[in-house]
PDB file of N, CA and C in Angstrom:
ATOM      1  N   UNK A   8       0.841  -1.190   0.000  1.00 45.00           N
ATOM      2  CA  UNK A   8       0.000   0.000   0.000  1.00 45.00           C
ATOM      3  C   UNK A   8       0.878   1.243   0.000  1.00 45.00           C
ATOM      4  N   UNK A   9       0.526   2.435  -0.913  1.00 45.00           N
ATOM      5  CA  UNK A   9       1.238   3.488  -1.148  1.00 45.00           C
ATOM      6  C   UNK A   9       0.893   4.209   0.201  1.00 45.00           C
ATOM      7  N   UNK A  10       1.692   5.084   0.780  1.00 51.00           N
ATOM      8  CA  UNK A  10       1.286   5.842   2.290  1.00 51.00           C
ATOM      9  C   UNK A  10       2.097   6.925   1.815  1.00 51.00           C
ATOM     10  N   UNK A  11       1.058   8.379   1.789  1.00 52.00           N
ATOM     11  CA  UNK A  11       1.596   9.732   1.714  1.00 52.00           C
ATOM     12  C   UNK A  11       1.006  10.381   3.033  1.00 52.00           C
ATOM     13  N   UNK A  12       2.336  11.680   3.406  1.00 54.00           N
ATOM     14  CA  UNK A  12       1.454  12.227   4.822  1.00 54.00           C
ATOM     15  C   UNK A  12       2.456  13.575   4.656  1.00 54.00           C
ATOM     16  N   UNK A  13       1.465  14.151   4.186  1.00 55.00           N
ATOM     17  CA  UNK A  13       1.822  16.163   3.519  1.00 55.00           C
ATOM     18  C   UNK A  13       1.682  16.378   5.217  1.00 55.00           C
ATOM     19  N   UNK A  14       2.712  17.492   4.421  1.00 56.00           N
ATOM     20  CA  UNK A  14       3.337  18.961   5.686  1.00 56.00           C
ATOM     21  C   UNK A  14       1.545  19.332   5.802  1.00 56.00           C
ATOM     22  N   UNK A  15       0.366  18.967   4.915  1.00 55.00           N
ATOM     23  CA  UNK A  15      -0.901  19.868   5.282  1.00 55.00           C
ATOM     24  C   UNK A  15      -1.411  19.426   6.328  1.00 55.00           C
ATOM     25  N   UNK A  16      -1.696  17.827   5.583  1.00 55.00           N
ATOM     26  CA  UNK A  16      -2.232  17.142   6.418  1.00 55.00           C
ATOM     27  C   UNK A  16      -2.032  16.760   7.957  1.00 55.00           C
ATOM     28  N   UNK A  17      -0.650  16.982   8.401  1.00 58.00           N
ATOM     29  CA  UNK A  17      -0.062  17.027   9.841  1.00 58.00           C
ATOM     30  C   UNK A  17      -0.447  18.264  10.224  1.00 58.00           C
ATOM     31  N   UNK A  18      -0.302  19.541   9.590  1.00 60.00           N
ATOM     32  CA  UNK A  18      -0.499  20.976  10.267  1.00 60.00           C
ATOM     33  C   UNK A  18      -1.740  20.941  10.184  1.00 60.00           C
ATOM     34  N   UNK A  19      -2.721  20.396   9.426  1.00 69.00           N
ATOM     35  CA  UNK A  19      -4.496  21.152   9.477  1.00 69.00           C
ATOM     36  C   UNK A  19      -5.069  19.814  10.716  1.00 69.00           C
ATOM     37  N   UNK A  20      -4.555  18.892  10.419  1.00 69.00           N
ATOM     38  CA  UNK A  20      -5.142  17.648  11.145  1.00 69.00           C
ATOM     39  C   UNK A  20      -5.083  17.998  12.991  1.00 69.00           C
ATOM     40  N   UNK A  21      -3.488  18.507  13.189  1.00 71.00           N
ATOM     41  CA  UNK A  21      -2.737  18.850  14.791  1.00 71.00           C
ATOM     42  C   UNK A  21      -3.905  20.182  15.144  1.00 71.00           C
ATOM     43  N   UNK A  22      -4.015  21.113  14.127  1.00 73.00           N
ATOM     44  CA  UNK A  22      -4.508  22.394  14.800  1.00 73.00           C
ATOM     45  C   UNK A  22      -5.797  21.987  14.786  1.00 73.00           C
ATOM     46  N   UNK A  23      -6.735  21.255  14.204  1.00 74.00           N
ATOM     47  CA  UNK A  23      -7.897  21.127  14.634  1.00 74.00           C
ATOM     48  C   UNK A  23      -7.884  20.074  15.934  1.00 74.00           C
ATOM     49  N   UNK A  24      -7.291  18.957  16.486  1.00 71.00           N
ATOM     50  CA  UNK A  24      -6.815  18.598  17.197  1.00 71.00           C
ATOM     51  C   UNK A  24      -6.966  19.335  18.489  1.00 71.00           C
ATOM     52  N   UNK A  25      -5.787  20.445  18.039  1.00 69.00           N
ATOM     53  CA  UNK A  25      -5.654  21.623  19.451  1.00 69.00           C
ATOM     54  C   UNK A  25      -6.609  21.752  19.884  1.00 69.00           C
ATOM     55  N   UNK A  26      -7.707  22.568  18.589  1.00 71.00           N
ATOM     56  CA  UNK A  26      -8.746  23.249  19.081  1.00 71.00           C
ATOM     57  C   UNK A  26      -9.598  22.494  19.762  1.00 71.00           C
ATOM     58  N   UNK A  27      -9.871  21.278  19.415  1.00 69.00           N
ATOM     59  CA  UNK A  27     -10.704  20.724  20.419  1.00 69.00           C
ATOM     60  C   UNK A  27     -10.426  20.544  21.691  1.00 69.00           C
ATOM     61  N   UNK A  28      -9.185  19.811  21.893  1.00 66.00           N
ATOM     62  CA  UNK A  28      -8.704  19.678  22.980  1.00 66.00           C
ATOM     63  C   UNK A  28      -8.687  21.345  24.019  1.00 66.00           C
ATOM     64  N   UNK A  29      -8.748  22.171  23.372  1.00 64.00           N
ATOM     65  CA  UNK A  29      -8.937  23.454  24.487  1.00 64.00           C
ATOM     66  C   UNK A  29     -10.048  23.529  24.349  1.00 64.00           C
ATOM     67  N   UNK A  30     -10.906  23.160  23.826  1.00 61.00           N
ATOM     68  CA  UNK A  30     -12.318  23.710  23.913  1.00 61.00           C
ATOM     69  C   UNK A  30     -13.045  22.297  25.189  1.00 61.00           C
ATOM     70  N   UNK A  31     -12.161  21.368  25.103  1.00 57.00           N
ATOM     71  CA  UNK A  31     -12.594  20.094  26.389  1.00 57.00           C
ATOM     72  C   UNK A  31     -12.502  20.873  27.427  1.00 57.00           C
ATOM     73  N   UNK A  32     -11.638  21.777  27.798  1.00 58.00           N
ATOM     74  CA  UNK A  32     -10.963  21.808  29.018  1.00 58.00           C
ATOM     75  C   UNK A  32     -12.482  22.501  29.645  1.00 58.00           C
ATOM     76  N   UNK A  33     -13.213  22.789  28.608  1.00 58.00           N
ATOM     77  CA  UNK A  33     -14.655  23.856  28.904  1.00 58.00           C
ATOM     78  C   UNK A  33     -15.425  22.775  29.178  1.00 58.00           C
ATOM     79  N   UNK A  34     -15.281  21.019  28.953  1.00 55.00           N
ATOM     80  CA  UNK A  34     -16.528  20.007  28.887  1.00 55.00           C
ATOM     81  C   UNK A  34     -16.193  19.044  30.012  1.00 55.00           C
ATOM     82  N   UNK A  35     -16.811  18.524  30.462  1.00 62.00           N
ATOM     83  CA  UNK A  35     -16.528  17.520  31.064  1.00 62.00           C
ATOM     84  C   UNK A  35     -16.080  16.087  31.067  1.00 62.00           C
ATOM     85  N   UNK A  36     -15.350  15.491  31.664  1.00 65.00           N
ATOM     86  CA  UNK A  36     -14.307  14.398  31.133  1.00 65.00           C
ATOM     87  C   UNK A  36     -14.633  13.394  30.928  1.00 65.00           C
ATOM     88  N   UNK A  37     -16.230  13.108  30.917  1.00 59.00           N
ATOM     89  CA  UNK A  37     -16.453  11.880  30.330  1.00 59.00           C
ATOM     90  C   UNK A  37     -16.919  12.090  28.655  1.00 59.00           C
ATOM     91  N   UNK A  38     -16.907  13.050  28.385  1.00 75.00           N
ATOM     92  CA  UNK A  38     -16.682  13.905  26.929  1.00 75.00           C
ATOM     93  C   UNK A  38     -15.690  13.821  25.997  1.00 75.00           C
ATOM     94  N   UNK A  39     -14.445  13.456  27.069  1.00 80.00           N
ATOM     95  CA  UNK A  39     -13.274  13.368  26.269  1.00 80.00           C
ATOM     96  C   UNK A  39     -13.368  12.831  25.398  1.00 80.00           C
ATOM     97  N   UNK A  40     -13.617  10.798  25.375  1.00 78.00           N
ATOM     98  CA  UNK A  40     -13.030   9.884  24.856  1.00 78.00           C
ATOM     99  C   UNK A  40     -14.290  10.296  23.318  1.00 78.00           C
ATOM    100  N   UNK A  41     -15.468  10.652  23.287  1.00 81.00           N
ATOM    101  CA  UNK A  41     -16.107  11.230  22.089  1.00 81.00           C
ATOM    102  C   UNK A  41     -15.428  12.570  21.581  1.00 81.00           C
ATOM    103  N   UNK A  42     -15.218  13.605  21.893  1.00 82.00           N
ATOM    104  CA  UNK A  42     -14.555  14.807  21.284  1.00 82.00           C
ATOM    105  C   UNK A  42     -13.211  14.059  20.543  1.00 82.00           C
ATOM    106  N   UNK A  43     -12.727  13.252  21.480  1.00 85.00           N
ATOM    107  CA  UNK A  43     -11.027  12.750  20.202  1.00 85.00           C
ATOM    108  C   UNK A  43     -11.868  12.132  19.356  1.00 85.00           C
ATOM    109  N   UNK A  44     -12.329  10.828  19.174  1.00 83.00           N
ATOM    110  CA  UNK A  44     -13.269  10.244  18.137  1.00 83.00           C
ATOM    111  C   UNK A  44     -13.586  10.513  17.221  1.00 83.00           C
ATOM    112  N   UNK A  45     -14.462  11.612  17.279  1.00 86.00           N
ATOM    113  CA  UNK A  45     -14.895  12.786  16.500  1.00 86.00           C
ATOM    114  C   UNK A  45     -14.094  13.270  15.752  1.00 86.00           C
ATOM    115  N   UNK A  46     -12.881  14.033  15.718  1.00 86.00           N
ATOM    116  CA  UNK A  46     -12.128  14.981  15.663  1.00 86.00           C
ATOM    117  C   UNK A  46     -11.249  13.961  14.689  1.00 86.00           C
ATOM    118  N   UNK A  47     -10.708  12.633  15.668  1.00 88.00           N
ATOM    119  CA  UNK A  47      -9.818  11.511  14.423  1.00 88.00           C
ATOM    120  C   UNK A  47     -10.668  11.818  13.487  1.00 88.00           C
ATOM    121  N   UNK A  48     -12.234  11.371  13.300  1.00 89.00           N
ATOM    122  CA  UNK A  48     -13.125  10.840  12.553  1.00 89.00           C
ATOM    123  C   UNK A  48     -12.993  11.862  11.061  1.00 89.00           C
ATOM    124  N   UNK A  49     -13.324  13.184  11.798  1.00 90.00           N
ATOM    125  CA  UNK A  49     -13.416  14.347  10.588  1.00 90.00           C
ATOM    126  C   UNK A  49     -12.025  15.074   9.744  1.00 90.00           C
ATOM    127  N   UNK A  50     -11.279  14.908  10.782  1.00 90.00           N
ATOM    128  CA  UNK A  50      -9.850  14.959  10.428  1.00 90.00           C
ATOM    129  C   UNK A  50      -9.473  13.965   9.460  1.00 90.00           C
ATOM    130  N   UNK A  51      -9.966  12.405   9.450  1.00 92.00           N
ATOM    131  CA  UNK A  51      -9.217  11.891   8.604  1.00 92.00           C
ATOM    132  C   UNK A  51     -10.254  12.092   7.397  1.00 92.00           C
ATOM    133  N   UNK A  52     -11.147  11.863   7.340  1.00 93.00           N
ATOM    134  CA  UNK A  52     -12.070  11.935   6.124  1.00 93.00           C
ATOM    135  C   UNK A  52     -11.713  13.206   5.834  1.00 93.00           C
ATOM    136  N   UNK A  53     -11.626  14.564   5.798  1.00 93.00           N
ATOM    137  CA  UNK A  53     -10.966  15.354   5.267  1.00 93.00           C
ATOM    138  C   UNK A  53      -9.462  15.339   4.224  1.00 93.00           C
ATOM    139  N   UNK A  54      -8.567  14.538   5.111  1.00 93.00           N
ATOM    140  CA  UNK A  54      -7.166  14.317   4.846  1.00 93.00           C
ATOM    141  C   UNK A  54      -7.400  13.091   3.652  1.00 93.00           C
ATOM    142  N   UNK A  55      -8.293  12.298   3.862  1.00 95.00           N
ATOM    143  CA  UNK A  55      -8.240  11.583   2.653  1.00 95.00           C
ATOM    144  C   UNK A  55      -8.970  11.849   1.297  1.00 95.00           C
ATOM    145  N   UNK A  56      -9.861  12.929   1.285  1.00 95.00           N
ATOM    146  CA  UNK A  56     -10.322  13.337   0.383  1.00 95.00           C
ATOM    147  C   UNK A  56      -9.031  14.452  -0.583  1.00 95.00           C
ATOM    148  N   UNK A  57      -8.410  15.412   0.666  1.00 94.00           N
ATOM    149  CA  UNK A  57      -7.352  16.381   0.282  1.00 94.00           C
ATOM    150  C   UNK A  57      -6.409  15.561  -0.577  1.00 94.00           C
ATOM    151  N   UNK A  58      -6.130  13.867  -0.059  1.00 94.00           N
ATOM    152  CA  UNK A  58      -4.798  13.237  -0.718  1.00 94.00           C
ATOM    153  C   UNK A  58      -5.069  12.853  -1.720  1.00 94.00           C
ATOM    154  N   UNK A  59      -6.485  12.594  -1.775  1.00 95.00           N
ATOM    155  CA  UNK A  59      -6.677  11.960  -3.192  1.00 95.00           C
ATOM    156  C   UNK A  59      -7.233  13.062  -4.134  1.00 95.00           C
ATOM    157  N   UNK A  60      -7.139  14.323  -3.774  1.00 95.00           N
ATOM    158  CA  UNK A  60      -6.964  15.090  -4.598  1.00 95.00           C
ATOM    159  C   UNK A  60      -5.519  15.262  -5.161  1.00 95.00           C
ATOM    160  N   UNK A  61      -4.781  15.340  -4.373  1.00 95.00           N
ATOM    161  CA  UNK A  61      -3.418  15.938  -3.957  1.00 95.00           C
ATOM    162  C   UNK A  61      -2.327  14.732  -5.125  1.00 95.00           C
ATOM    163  N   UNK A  62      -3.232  13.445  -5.087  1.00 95.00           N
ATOM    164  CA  UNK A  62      -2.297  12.176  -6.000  1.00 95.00           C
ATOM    165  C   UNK A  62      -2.788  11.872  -6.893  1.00 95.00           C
ATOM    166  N   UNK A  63      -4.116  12.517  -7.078  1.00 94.00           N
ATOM    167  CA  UNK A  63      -5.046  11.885  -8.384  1.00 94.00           C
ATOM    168  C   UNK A  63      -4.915  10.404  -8.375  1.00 94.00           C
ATOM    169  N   UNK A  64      -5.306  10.015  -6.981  1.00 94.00           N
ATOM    170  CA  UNK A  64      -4.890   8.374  -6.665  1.00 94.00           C
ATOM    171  C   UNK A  64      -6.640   8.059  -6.687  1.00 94.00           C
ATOM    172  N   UNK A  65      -7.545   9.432  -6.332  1.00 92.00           N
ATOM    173  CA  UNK A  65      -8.792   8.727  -5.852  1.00 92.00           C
ATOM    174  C   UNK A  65      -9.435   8.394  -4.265  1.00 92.00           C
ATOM    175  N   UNK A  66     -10.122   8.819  -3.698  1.00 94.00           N
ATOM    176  CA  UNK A  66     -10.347   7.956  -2.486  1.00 94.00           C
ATOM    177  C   UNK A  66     -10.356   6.663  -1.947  1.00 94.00           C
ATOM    178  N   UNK A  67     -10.617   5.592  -3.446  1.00 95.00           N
ATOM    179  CA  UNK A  67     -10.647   4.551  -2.596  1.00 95.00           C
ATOM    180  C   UNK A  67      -9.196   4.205  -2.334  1.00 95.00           C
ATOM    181  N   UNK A  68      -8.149   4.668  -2.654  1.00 96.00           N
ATOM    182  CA  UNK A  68      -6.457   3.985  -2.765  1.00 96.00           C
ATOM    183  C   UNK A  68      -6.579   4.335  -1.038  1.00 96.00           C
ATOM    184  N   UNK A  69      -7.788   5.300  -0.345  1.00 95.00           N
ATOM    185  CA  UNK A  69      -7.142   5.224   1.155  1.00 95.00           C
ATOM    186  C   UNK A  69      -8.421   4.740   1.509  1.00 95.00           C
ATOM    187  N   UNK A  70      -7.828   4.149   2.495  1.00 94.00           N
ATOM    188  CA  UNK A  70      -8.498   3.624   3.744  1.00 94.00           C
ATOM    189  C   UNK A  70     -10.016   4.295   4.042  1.00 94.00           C
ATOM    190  N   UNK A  71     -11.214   3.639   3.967  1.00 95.00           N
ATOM    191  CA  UNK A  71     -11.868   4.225   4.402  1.00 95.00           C
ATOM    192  C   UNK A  71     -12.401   5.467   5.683  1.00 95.00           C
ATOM    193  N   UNK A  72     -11.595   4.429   6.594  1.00 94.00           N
ATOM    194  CA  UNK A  72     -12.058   5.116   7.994  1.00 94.00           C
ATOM    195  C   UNK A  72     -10.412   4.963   9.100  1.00 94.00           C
ATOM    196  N   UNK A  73     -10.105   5.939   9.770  1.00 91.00           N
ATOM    197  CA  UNK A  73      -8.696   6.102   9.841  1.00 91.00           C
ATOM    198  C   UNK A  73      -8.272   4.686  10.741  1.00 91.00           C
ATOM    199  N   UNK A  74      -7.125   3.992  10.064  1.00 89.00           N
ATOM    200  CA  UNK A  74      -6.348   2.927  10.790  1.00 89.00           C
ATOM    201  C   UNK A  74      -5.643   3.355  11.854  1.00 89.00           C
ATOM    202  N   UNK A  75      -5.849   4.572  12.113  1.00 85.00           N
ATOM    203  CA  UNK A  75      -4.960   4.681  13.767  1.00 85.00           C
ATOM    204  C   UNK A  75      -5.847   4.977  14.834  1.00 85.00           C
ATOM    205  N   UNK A  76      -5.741   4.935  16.013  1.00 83.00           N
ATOM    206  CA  UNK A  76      -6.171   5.579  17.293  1.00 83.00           C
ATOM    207  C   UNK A  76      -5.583   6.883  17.264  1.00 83.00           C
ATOM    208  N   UNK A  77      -6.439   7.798  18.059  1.00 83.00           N
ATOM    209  CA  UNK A  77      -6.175   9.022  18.068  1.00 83.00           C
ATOM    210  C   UNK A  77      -5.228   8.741  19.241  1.00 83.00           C
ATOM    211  N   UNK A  78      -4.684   8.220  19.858  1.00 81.00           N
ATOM    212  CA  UNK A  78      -2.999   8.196  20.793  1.00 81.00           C
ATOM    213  C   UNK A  78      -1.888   8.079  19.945  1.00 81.00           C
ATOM    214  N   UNK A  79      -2.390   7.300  18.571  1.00 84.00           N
ATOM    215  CA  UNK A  79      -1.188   7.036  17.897  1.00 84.00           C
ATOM    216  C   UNK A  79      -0.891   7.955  16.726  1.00 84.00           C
ATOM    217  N   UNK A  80      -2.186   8.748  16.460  1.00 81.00           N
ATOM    218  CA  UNK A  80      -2.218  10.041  15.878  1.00 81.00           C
ATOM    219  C   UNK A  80      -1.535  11.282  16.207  1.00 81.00           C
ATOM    220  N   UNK A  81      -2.031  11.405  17.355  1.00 83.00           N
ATOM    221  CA  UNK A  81      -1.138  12.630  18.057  1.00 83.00           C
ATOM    222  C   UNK A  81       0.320  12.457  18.500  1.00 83.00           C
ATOM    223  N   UNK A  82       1.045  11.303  18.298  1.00 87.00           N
ATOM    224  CA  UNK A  82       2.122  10.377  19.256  1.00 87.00           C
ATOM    225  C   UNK A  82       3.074  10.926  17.815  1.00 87.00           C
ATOM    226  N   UNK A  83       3.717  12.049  18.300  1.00 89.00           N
ATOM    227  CA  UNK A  83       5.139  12.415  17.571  1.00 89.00           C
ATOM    228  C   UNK A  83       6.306  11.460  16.915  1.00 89.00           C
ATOM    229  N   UNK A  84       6.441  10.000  17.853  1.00 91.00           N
ATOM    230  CA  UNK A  84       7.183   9.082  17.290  1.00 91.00           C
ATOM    231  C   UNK A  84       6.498   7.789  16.913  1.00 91.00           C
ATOM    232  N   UNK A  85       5.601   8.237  16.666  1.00 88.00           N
ATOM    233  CA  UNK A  85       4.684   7.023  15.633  1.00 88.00           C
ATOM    234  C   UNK A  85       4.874   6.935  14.504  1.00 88.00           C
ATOM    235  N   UNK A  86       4.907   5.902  13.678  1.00 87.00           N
ATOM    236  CA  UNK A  86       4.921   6.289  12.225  1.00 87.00           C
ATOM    237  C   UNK A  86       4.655   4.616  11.967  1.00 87.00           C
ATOM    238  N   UNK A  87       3.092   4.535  11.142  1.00 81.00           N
ATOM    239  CA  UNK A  87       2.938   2.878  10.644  1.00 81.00           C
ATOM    240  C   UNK A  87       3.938   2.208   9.896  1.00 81.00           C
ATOM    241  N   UNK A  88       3.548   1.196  10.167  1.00 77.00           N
ATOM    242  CA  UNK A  88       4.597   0.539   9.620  1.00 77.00           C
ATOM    243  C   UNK A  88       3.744  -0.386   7.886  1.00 77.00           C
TER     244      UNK A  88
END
């Protein structure tokens, strides 16, 4: 499987990320584990529509629905294998 991951897709994916995560600090913590969910959820369906613009590969060349956990998303020394 081909795997691309743009300077966009890390910077638009992290700052929407942020924003939620400061906007939790306003919700209560059994909120959390849905606000990340969410946020993986729309973040990646975004990022895979952008790539398959971005490769003229198409949507289906990605993954429907994102193969990571949002721990392993946000996790700086992650990288699939």
């Amino acid at each position: 499987m081909t795997r691309f991951r743009g300077e966009g897709f890390e910077s638009s994916s992290y700052t929407e990320m942020i924003e939620r995560v400061e906007v939790m600090g306003q919700r209560p913590a059994r909120r959390l584990k849905i606000v990340l969910d969410e946020t993986t959820a729309s973040s990646y369906r975004y990022a895979r529509r952008k790539a398959a613009i971005e490769t003229d590969l198409g949507e289906e060349a990605f993954p429907a629905q994102c193969p990571w956990s949002f721990a392993e998303a946000v996790d700086a020394g992650f990288w699939p294998e």
